[in-house]
Amino acid sequence: MTKRLLDFLDASPVNFLAVRNIAAELEQAGFRRIDPTAPLGKVKAGDKLYVTKNDSSIYAFHIGRKSMADAGFRMICAHCDSPTFRIKPMAEMCCEGMVKLNTEVYGGPIMSTWFDRPLTLAGRVLLKGADALHPRTMLLHIKRPLLQISNLAIHFNRQVNDGVKLSKQKDMLPILALITDEMEKDNMLVNLICEELSKQEKVKASDILDFDLYLADTTPACTFGLHNEFLSSGRLDDLSMCFAGLEAMLASSTKGATKVLAIFDNEETGSQTKQGAGSPFLATMLQRLCIAQSGTQEAFYQAVERAFMISADNAHAWHPNYSEKYDPTNHPMLGGGPVIKINAAQKYASDAYSASVFAELCREAGVPCQRFVNHSDVAGGSTLGNILASSLPVKGVDMGNAILAMHSIRETGSVADHHYCVKVFTHFFS
């Protein structure tokens, strides 16, 4: 199970590739892709369906033995985006024979962790299609060290170990190449993209319309610790939860309630996109499924009232060097089991009802359970649970596994916690 997670993390450096890999797993398990532009047709018990939006979010449905109106649905939600750096248009910047790329920060990364690491590019490229409204998409993942954001030597910055304010525009630009041919300096990135895509099919520079490309760490995910008890990887937040939900979806059998796995994009930037948790897309698809199954709009409203959602987004583990940052009585530990996230300002969807439901699921599955509440003097983040619940008013809990260094280029989690999470998710779906 751990190796499958590590392989998934390595193969999913950005949202687009994560969605492609999840779709491949679903199809191998017998799920059929829905075309949202076409009528759904009749939906029957046991049907396995999935749909994507923008190539960067994915929603899977395993129709239960009972109608959704009668049994509702059980839903696990997560997000597949992580903090990184997006490549800007016209990105090449040449200075003294060296080419660097112009970048824009995506989300809230710990920027200093991106220095002096071998990086690469991954994302999607848009190519000319049948007409202007229908461009073609190809995914790109350059699987070799290609770029690096280099630190300034301490000799030029004697205060570097006292804390330095970093400029997103000046300091976070990765080095791509030395110019060896004056003819290539203005087309270096496009030529690179063509070369890489042509390994799949022939692509010319004139075919490229635009791209969504991001920086990604090339260092593989791994375990570490005396007993290999820790996970080390980029994007544990939140690909580890995506994969746990996928594992549970594939491992659990069809029961009365319909199972839903919803993997959203753009949580790190607020979720207010067509592929984010703030979009009505998921609610619309569930509504269409209910009508296709039962023939009435009323079935959807009944299903929502009988539904339960697990919003799975990782939590902050207690850090042994910074105990003062944590709540004195609610600080989850690595290896201590899934974490229920609670916030009085409703940054999380959890309340006493939903927290008690999830805690009981953990007990039934034989899994330990923890709780996280922010230190009252330390501002916390938010997640997709309450955003989704504002448009799809289901009962739900916000939870996740405890990790260290959230939003670092490499985060640290627990092997045991991943196993616990898959176990309770599978029990929830079953």
Short mmCIF file of C-alpha atoms in Angstrom, two decimals:
data_model
loop_
_atom_site.label_atom_id
_atom_site.label_comp_id
_atom_site.label_asym_id
_atom_site.label_seq_id
_atom_site.Cartn_x
_atom_site.Cartn_y
_atom_site.Cartn_z
CA MET A 1 0.00 0.00 0.00
CA THR A 2 2.81 2.43 0.87
CA LYS A 3 4.66 1.77 -2.39
CA ARG A 4 1.48 2.46 -4.37
CA LEU A 5 1.20 5.84 -2.64
CA LEU A 6 4.86 6.70 -3.32
CA ASP A 7 4.50 5.71 -6.98
CA PHE A 8 1.35 7.82 -7.30
CA LEU A 9 3.08 10.85 -5.77
CA ASP A 10 6.04 10.53 -8.15
CA ALA A 11 3.74 10.20 -11.17
CA SER A 12 1.54 13.17 -10.13
CA PRO A 13 3.70 16.31 -9.91
CA VAL A 14 0.74 18.56 -10.83
CA ASN A 15 -3.06 18.47 -10.75
CA PHE A 16 -3.48 17.48 -14.42
CA LEU A 17 -1.30 14.41 -14.06
CA ALA A 18 -2.93 13.43 -10.77
CA VAL A 19 -6.34 13.46 -12.46
CA ARG A 20 -5.02 11.44 -15.41
CA ASN A 21 -3.57 8.83 -13.05
CA ILE A 22 -6.74 8.61 -10.96
CA ALA A 23 -8.81 8.22 -14.13
CA ALA A 24 -6.55 5.40 -15.30
CA GLU A 25 -7.03 3.56 -11.98
CA LEU A 26 -10.80 4.03 -12.19
CA GLU A 27 -10.99 2.76 -15.76
CA GLN A 28 -8.93 -0.29 -14.87
CA ALA A 29 -11.52 -0.99 -12.16
CA GLY A 30 -14.39 -0.80 -14.63
CA PHE A 31 -15.49 2.83 -14.29
CA ARG A 32 -16.95 4.43 -17.44
CA ARG A 33 -16.25 8.03 -18.35
CA ILE A 34 -19.29 10.32 -18.60
CA ASP A 35 -19.52 12.91 -21.37
CA PRO A 36 -21.22 15.83 -19.58
CA THR A 37 -22.39 17.27 -22.92
CA ALA A 38 -24.50 14.16 -23.60
CA PRO A 39 -27.62 12.85 -21.84
CA LEU A 40 -26.76 10.45 -19.03
CA GLY A 41 -29.32 7.82 -20.01
CA LYS A 42 -30.65 5.37 -17.44
CA VAL A 43 -28.61 4.93 -14.26
CA LYS A 44 -28.89 1.60 -12.47
CA ALA A 45 -27.50 -0.03 -9.34
CA GLY A 46 -23.86 -1.05 -9.64
CA ASP A 47 -22.97 1.46 -12.38
CA LYS A 48 -19.44 2.83 -12.12
CA LEU A 49 -19.09 6.30 -13.63
CA TYR A 50 -16.65 9.20 -13.58
CA VAL A 51 -16.34 12.66 -15.10
CA THR A 52 -13.59 15.29 -15.25
CA LYS A 53 -13.66 19.08 -15.40
CA ASN A 54 -10.87 21.18 -16.94
CA ASP A 55 -8.58 18.11 -16.95
CA SER A 56 -7.79 19.06 -13.33
CA SER A 57 -10.68 17.76 -11.22
CA ILE A 58 -12.37 14.35 -11.23
CA TYR A 59 -15.56 12.91 -9.76
CA ALA A 60 -16.31 9.18 -9.47
CA PHE A 61 -19.70 7.60 -8.70
CA HIS A 62 -20.44 3.98 -7.78
CA ILE A 63 -24.23 3.70 -7.80
CA GLY A 64 -25.62 1.87 -4.76
CA ARG A 65 -28.18 -0.91 -4.55
CA LYS A 66 -30.78 1.48 -3.19
CA SER A 67 -31.89 4.65 -4.94
CA MET A 68 -30.10 7.84 -3.94
CA ALA A 69 -33.45 9.25 -2.83
CA ASP A 70 -33.79 6.40 -0.32
CA ALA A 71 -30.16 5.90 0.78
CA GLY A 72 -28.39 9.15 -0.07
CA PHE A 73 -24.70 9.08 -0.93
CA ARG A 74 -21.44 8.77 0.95
CA MET A 75 -18.83 11.18 -0.33
CA ILE A 76 -15.09 11.63 0.20
CA CYS A 77 -13.65 14.93 -1.05
CA ALA A 78 -10.04 16.04 -1.44
CA HIS A 79 -8.01 18.38 -3.66
CA CYS A 80 -5.24 17.64 -6.14
CA ASP A 81 -3.50 21.03 -6.34
CA SER A 82 -0.52 22.03 -4.18
CA PRO A 83 1.51 25.23 -3.72
CA THR A 84 4.05 25.70 -6.48
CA PHE A 85 5.22 28.17 -9.14
CA ARG A 86 3.47 28.67 -12.46
CA ILE A 87 5.45 29.54 -15.59
CA LYS A 88 4.36 32.91 -16.97
CA PRO A 89 3.77 33.55 -20.67
CA MET A 90 6.85 34.81 -22.54
CA ALA A 91 8.81 33.33 -19.65
CA GLU A 92 12.41 33.35 -20.92
CA MET A 93 14.63 36.01 -19.37
CA CYS A 94 18.19 36.25 -20.71
CA CYS A 95 21.00 37.83 -18.69
CA GLU A 96 24.74 37.55 -19.37
CA GLY A 97 24.31 34.40 -21.43
CA MET A 98 22.12 32.64 -18.87
CA VAL A 99 18.40 31.95 -19.29
CA LYS A 100 15.97 31.92 -16.39
CA LEU A 101 12.19 31.55 -16.42
CA ASN A 102 9.69 34.09 -15.17
CA THR A 103 7.36 32.50 -12.59
CA GLU A 104 4.28 33.35 -10.58
CA VAL A 105 3.53 31.90 -7.15
CA TYR A 106 0.58 29.49 -6.99
CA GLY A 107 -0.94 29.11 -3.53
CA GLY A 108 1.16 29.62 -0.40
CA PRO A 109 4.44 27.71 -0.63
CA ILE A 110 7.26 27.94 1.91
CA MET A 111 9.41 29.61 -0.70
CA SER A 112 12.80 29.06 0.94
CA THR A 113 12.38 25.28 0.64
CA TRP A 114 12.45 25.56 -3.16
CA PHE A 115 16.07 26.75 -3.27
CA ASP A 116 18.96 24.59 -4.54
CA ARG A 117 16.82 21.62 -5.55
CA PRO A 118 16.63 19.92 -8.96
CA LEU A 119 13.31 20.96 -10.48
CA THR A 120 11.39 20.13 -13.62
CA LEU A 121 8.29 21.22 -15.55
CA ALA A 122 4.88 19.53 -15.64
CA GLY A 123 1.37 20.47 -16.72
CA ARG A 124 -0.68 20.69 -19.88
CA VAL A 125 -0.13 22.20 -23.32
CA LEU A 126 -2.93 23.43 -25.58
CA LEU A 127 -2.55 22.72 -29.29
CA LYS A 128 -4.52 23.73 -32.36
CA GLY A 129 -7.65 21.65 -32.77
CA ALA A 130 -10.60 21.42 -35.13
CA ASP A 131 -11.49 25.07 -34.52
CA ALA A 132 -10.81 27.93 -32.09
CA LEU A 133 -13.31 26.64 -29.52
CA HIS A 134 -11.89 23.11 -29.48
CA PRO A 135 -8.12 23.10 -28.89
CA ARG A 136 -6.39 19.79 -28.18
CA THR A 137 -4.71 19.02 -24.88
CA MET A 138 -1.48 17.15 -24.24
CA LEU A 139 0.02 16.53 -20.81
CA LEU A 140 3.69 17.21 -20.14
CA HIS A 141 5.99 15.76 -17.49
CA ILE A 142 9.70 16.20 -18.11
CA LYS A 143 11.21 13.40 -16.05
CA ARG A 144 14.70 14.78 -15.51
CA PRO A 145 16.27 17.61 -13.51
CA LEU A 146 15.85 20.68 -15.69
CA LEU A 147 15.90 23.83 -13.54
CA GLN A 148 17.09 25.17 -10.20
CA ILE A 149 16.40 28.21 -8.05
CA SER A 150 19.81 28.98 -6.59
CA ASN A 151 20.50 30.72 -3.31
CA LEU A 152 22.67 33.81 -3.08
CA ALA A 153 25.96 32.90 -1.40
CA ILE A 154 26.20 33.78 2.29
CA HIS A 155 29.21 35.98 1.47
CA PHE A 156 26.82 38.39 -0.29
CA ASN A 157 24.09 38.08 2.30
CA ARG A 158 25.55 37.77 5.79
CA GLN A 159 22.09 38.02 7.40
CA VAL A 160 20.67 35.02 5.53
CA ASN A 161 20.50 32.87 8.69
CA ASP A 162 18.75 35.65 10.59
CA GLY A 163 15.74 35.53 8.26
CA VAL A 164 15.46 37.12 4.84
CA LYS A 165 12.36 38.51 3.15
CA LEU A 166 12.09 36.90 -0.28
CA SER A 167 10.81 38.66 -3.37
CA LYS A 168 8.46 36.50 -5.42
CA GLN A 169 9.48 38.33 -8.59
CA LYS A 170 13.23 38.54 -8.06
CA ASP A 171 14.33 35.62 -5.91
CA MET A 172 12.13 32.76 -7.16
CA LEU A 173 13.18 32.55 -10.81
CA PRO A 174 14.70 29.20 -11.83
CA ILE A 175 17.77 28.89 -14.05
CA LEU A 176 17.10 26.93 -17.23
CA ALA A 177 20.21 27.05 -19.43
CA LEU A 178 23.38 28.67 -20.67
CA ILE A 179 23.04 30.04 -24.18
CA THR A 180 25.20 28.10 -26.60
CA ASP A 181 23.37 29.20 -29.76
CA GLU A 182 22.07 32.75 -30.24
CA MET A 183 19.35 31.38 -32.53
CA GLU A 184 17.68 29.38 -29.75
CA LYS A 185 17.63 31.92 -26.94
CA ASP A 186 14.17 33.34 -27.73
CA ASN A 187 12.50 29.96 -28.34
CA MET A 188 14.18 27.78 -25.77
CA LEU A 189 11.07 26.88 -23.77
CA VAL A 190 8.81 26.28 -26.77
CA ASN A 191 11.47 24.14 -28.43
CA LEU A 192 11.82 22.13 -25.24
CA ILE A 193 8.05 21.59 -25.07
CA CYS A 194 7.95 20.46 -28.71
CA GLU A 195 10.84 18.07 -28.16
CA GLU A 196 9.18 16.48 -25.13
CA LEU A 197 5.68 16.26 -26.62
CA SER A 198 7.06 14.81 -29.85
CA LYS A 199 7.97 11.71 -27.86
CA GLN A 200 4.20 11.08 -27.87
CA GLU A 201 3.35 12.56 -31.30
CA LYS A 202 4.96 15.05 -33.64
CA VAL A 203 4.38 18.63 -32.42
CA LYS A 204 5.57 21.82 -34.10
CA ALA A 205 6.03 25.22 -32.44
CA SER A 206 3.24 26.61 -34.62
CA ASP A 207 0.85 24.01 -33.12
CA ILE A 208 1.22 25.38 -29.57
CA LEU A 209 -1.47 27.85 -28.48
CA ASP A 210 -0.76 28.12 -24.74
CA PHE A 211 0.18 26.10 -21.67
CA ASP A 212 -0.39 25.62 -17.95
CA LEU A 213 3.08 24.59 -16.74
CA TYR A 214 4.40 24.46 -13.18
CA LEU A 215 7.63 23.76 -11.35
CA ALA A 216 7.94 20.40 -9.61
CA ASP A 217 10.59 18.72 -7.46
CA THR A 218 12.33 15.79 -9.15
CA THR A 219 13.41 14.07 -5.92
CA PRO A 220 11.36 10.86 -5.52
CA ALA A 221 8.97 10.31 -2.63
CA CYS A 222 10.38 8.01 0.03
CA THR A 223 10.09 6.66 3.55
CA PHE A 224 12.62 7.46 6.28
CA GLY A 225 13.18 7.00 10.00
CA LEU A 226 14.72 4.22 12.08
CA HIS A 227 11.80 1.95 11.21
CA ASN A 228 10.87 3.64 7.90
CA GLU A 229 7.87 5.03 9.73
CA PHE A 230 7.83 8.45 8.05
CA LEU A 231 6.74 9.57 4.57
CA SER A 232 8.71 12.30 2.79
CA SER A 233 7.33 13.84 -0.39
CA GLY A 234 6.05 16.94 -2.00
CA ARG A 235 2.27 17.30 -2.31
CA LEU A 236 1.26 15.03 0.58
CA ASP A 237 -1.16 17.91 1.06
CA ASP A 238 -3.40 16.77 -0.47
CA LEU A 239 -2.52 13.96 -2.88
CA SER A 240 -2.17 11.51 0.00
CA MET A 241 -5.86 12.05 0.80
CA CYS A 242 -6.82 11.79 -2.89
CA PHE A 243 -5.08 8.43 -3.09
CA ALA A 244 -6.53 7.16 0.19
CA GLY A 245 -10.00 8.00 -1.12
CA LEU A 246 -9.26 6.25 -4.41
CA GLU A 247 -7.95 3.14 -2.63
CA ALA A 248 -11.13 3.02 -0.54
CA MET A 249 -13.37 3.52 -3.56
CA LEU A 250 -11.73 0.60 -5.36
CA ALA A 251 -11.54 -1.68 -2.31
CA SER A 252 -15.12 -1.36 -1.06
CA SER A 253 -18.05 -3.30 -2.46
CA THR A 254 -21.40 -1.85 -3.59
CA LYS A 255 -23.78 -1.32 -0.68
CA GLY A 256 -27.08 0.53 -0.28
CA ALA A 257 -25.75 4.07 -0.57
CA THR A 258 -24.03 5.49 -3.65
CA LYS A 259 -20.30 6.14 -3.21
CA VAL A 260 -18.83 9.43 -4.44
CA LEU A 261 -15.16 10.42 -4.71
CA ALA A 262 -14.72 14.12 -5.53
CA ILE A 263 -11.21 15.42 -6.25
CA PHE A 264 -11.26 19.20 -6.67
CA ASP A 265 -8.72 21.66 -8.02
CA ASN A 266 -7.72 25.14 -6.81
CA GLU A 267 -8.23 24.63 -3.08
CA GLU A 268 -4.91 26.39 -2.51
CA THR A 269 -6.26 29.54 -4.19
CA GLY A 270 -9.75 29.63 -2.66
CA SER A 271 -11.77 27.04 -4.64
CA GLN A 272 -13.74 29.66 -6.58
CA THR A 273 -13.30 28.17 -10.04
CA LYS A 274 -15.37 25.93 -12.32
CA GLN A 275 -13.25 22.97 -11.16
CA GLY A 276 -13.06 23.99 -7.49
CA ALA A 277 -15.22 23.14 -4.49
CA GLY A 278 -17.04 26.47 -4.91
CA SER A 279 -18.34 25.41 -8.33
CA PRO A 280 -21.88 24.00 -8.80
CA PHE A 281 -20.48 21.29 -11.10
CA LEU A 282 -20.57 18.44 -8.57
CA ALA A 283 -24.04 19.38 -7.34
CA THR A 284 -25.25 19.51 -10.95
CA MET A 285 -23.81 16.06 -11.73
CA LEU A 286 -25.39 14.54 -8.61
CA GLN A 287 -28.69 16.15 -9.53
CA ARG A 288 -28.49 14.71 -13.07
CA LEU A 289 -27.68 11.25 -11.67
CA CYS A 290 -30.63 11.37 -9.27
CA ILE A 291 -33.02 12.43 -12.03
CA ALA A 292 -31.64 9.77 -14.40
CA GLN A 293 -32.16 7.16 -11.68
CA SER A 294 -35.52 8.21 -10.24
CA GLY A 295 -37.01 10.56 -12.81
CA THR A 296 -37.73 13.39 -10.37
CA GLN A 297 -35.97 16.51 -9.11
CA GLU A 298 -37.27 15.67 -5.64
CA ALA A 299 -34.95 12.64 -5.54
CA PHE A 300 -31.90 14.92 -5.50
CA TYR A 301 -33.14 16.93 -2.51
CA GLN A 302 -33.90 13.72 -0.63
CA ALA A 303 -30.44 12.34 -1.44
CA VAL A 304 -28.72 15.49 -0.13
CA GLU A 305 -30.55 15.24 3.19
CA ARG A 306 -29.46 11.61 3.58
CA ALA A 307 -25.83 12.21 2.50
CA PHE A 308 -22.65 12.40 4.54
CA MET A 309 -19.37 13.97 3.40
CA ILE A 310 -15.80 13.41 4.55
CA SER A 311 -13.71 16.41 3.51
CA ALA A 312 -10.19 14.99 3.56
CA ASP A 313 -7.39 17.56 3.77
CA ASN A 314 -4.30 17.07 5.87
CA ALA A 315 -3.87 18.51 9.37
CA HIS A 316 -0.91 19.99 11.25
CA ALA A 317 1.10 17.45 13.25
CA TRP A 318 2.70 18.49 16.52
CA HIS A 319 6.28 19.67 15.88
CA PRO A 320 8.74 18.83 18.68
CA ASN A 321 10.69 22.07 18.12
CA TYR A 322 7.69 24.42 18.24
CA SER A 323 5.28 23.11 20.86
CA GLU A 324 4.21 26.68 21.75
CA LYS A 325 2.45 27.01 18.37
CA TYR A 326 -0.11 24.29 19.17
CA ASP A 327 -3.26 24.08 21.22
CA PRO A 328 -2.33 22.67 24.66
CA THR A 329 -4.94 19.88 24.59
CA ASN A 330 -5.64 19.24 20.87
CA HIS A 331 -2.36 18.71 19.01
CA PRO A 332 -2.32 15.55 16.84
CA MET A 333 0.78 13.41 16.59
CA LEU A 334 2.34 11.66 13.62
CA GLY A 335 1.18 8.04 13.65
CA GLY A 336 -1.74 8.78 15.96
CA GLY A 337 -4.47 8.21 13.38
CA PRO A 338 -6.82 10.42 11.33
CA VAL A 339 -7.48 13.91 12.68
CA ILE A 340 -10.86 15.61 13.03
CA LYS A 341 -10.41 19.33 12.36
CA ILE A 342 -12.50 21.76 14.42
CA ASN A 343 -12.83 25.56 14.19
CA ALA A 344 -15.29 27.84 16.00
CA ALA A 345 -15.25 30.32 13.08
CA GLN A 346 -16.48 27.55 10.76
CA LYS A 347 -13.31 27.37 8.66
CA TYR A 348 -13.97 23.62 8.81
CA ALA A 349 -17.27 21.78 8.20
CA SER A 350 -16.99 19.73 11.40
CA ASP A 351 -19.50 20.11 14.20
CA ALA A 352 -20.28 17.89 17.17
CA TYR A 353 -22.63 15.72 15.11
CA SER A 354 -20.26 15.08 12.19
CA ALA A 355 -17.22 14.72 14.48
CA SER A 356 -19.02 12.06 16.50
CA VAL A 357 -19.98 10.20 13.31
CA PHE A 358 -16.38 10.11 12.09
CA ALA A 359 -14.99 9.17 15.50
CA GLU A 360 -17.43 6.25 15.62
CA LEU A 361 -16.42 5.17 12.11
CA CYS A 362 -12.81 5.08 13.30
CA ARG A 363 -13.76 3.03 16.35
CA GLU A 364 -15.69 0.54 14.23
CA ALA A 365 -12.75 0.26 11.80
CA GLY A 366 -10.27 -0.29 14.65
CA VAL A 367 -8.45 2.95 13.87
CA PRO A 368 -7.23 5.57 16.39
CA CYS A 369 -8.64 9.07 16.03
CA GLN A 370 -7.31 12.51 17.00
CA ARG A 371 -8.60 16.08 17.05
CA PHE A 372 -7.03 19.34 15.90
CA VAL A 373 -8.00 22.81 17.09
CA ASN A 374 -5.85 25.86 16.43
CA HIS A 375 -4.00 27.58 19.25
CA SER A 376 -6.29 30.52 19.94
CA ASP A 377 -3.50 33.03 19.28
CA VAL A 378 -2.44 31.43 15.96
CA ALA A 379 -4.52 31.97 12.82
CA GLY A 380 -5.34 28.78 10.96
CA GLY A 381 -6.17 27.95 7.36
CA SER A 382 -9.37 26.70 5.78
CA THR A 383 -10.26 23.88 3.42
CA LEU A 384 -12.89 22.78 0.92
CA GLY A 385 -15.44 21.22 3.28
CA ASN A 386 -17.28 24.35 4.34
CA ILE A 387 -17.01 25.84 0.83
CA LEU A 388 -18.61 22.76 -0.72
CA ALA A 389 -21.29 22.60 2.00
CA SER A 390 -22.36 26.17 1.18
CA SER A 391 -23.55 24.99 -2.26
CA LEU A 392 -24.29 21.33 -1.48
CA PRO A 393 -25.72 21.39 2.07
CA VAL A 394 -24.69 17.94 3.25
CA LYS A 395 -23.70 16.88 6.74
CA GLY A 396 -19.94 16.49 6.85
CA VAL A 397 -16.68 16.44 8.73
CA ASP A 398 -13.30 17.98 7.91
CA MET A 399 -10.41 15.63 8.65
CA GLY A 400 -6.97 14.65 7.43
CA ASN A 401 -3.78 12.93 8.40
CA ALA A 402 -1.27 14.85 10.50
CA ILE A 403 1.79 16.10 8.59
CA LEU A 404 4.79 18.32 9.28
CA ALA A 405 6.07 21.20 7.10
CA MET A 406 2.75 21.74 5.33
CA HIS A 407 3.31 23.70 2.07
CA SER A 408 7.04 22.95 2.05
CA ILE A 409 8.45 21.51 -1.17
CA ARG A 410 8.71 18.28 0.89
CA GLU A 411 6.25 17.46 3.64
CA THR A 412 6.49 14.71 6.26
CA GLY A 413 3.74 12.25 7.14
CA SER A 414 3.32 8.86 8.78
CA VAL A 415 3.15 5.48 7.03
CA ALA A 416 0.82 4.16 9.74
CA ASP A 417 -1.57 7.10 9.32
CA HIS A 418 -1.94 6.40 5.60
CA HIS A 419 -2.91 2.80 6.36
CA TYR A 420 -5.33 3.96 9.07
CA CYS A 421 -6.94 6.44 6.68
CA VAL A 422 -7.49 3.91 3.89
CA LYS A 423 -8.99 1.53 6.44
CA VAL A 424 -11.55 4.00 7.82
CA PHE A 425 -12.40 5.35 4.36
CA THR A 426 -13.06 1.79 3.14
CA HIS A 427 -15.25 1.15 6.16
CA PHE A 428 -17.18 4.38 5.49
CA PHE A 429 -17.85 3.40 1.88
CA SER A 430 -18.81 -0.15 2.92
#
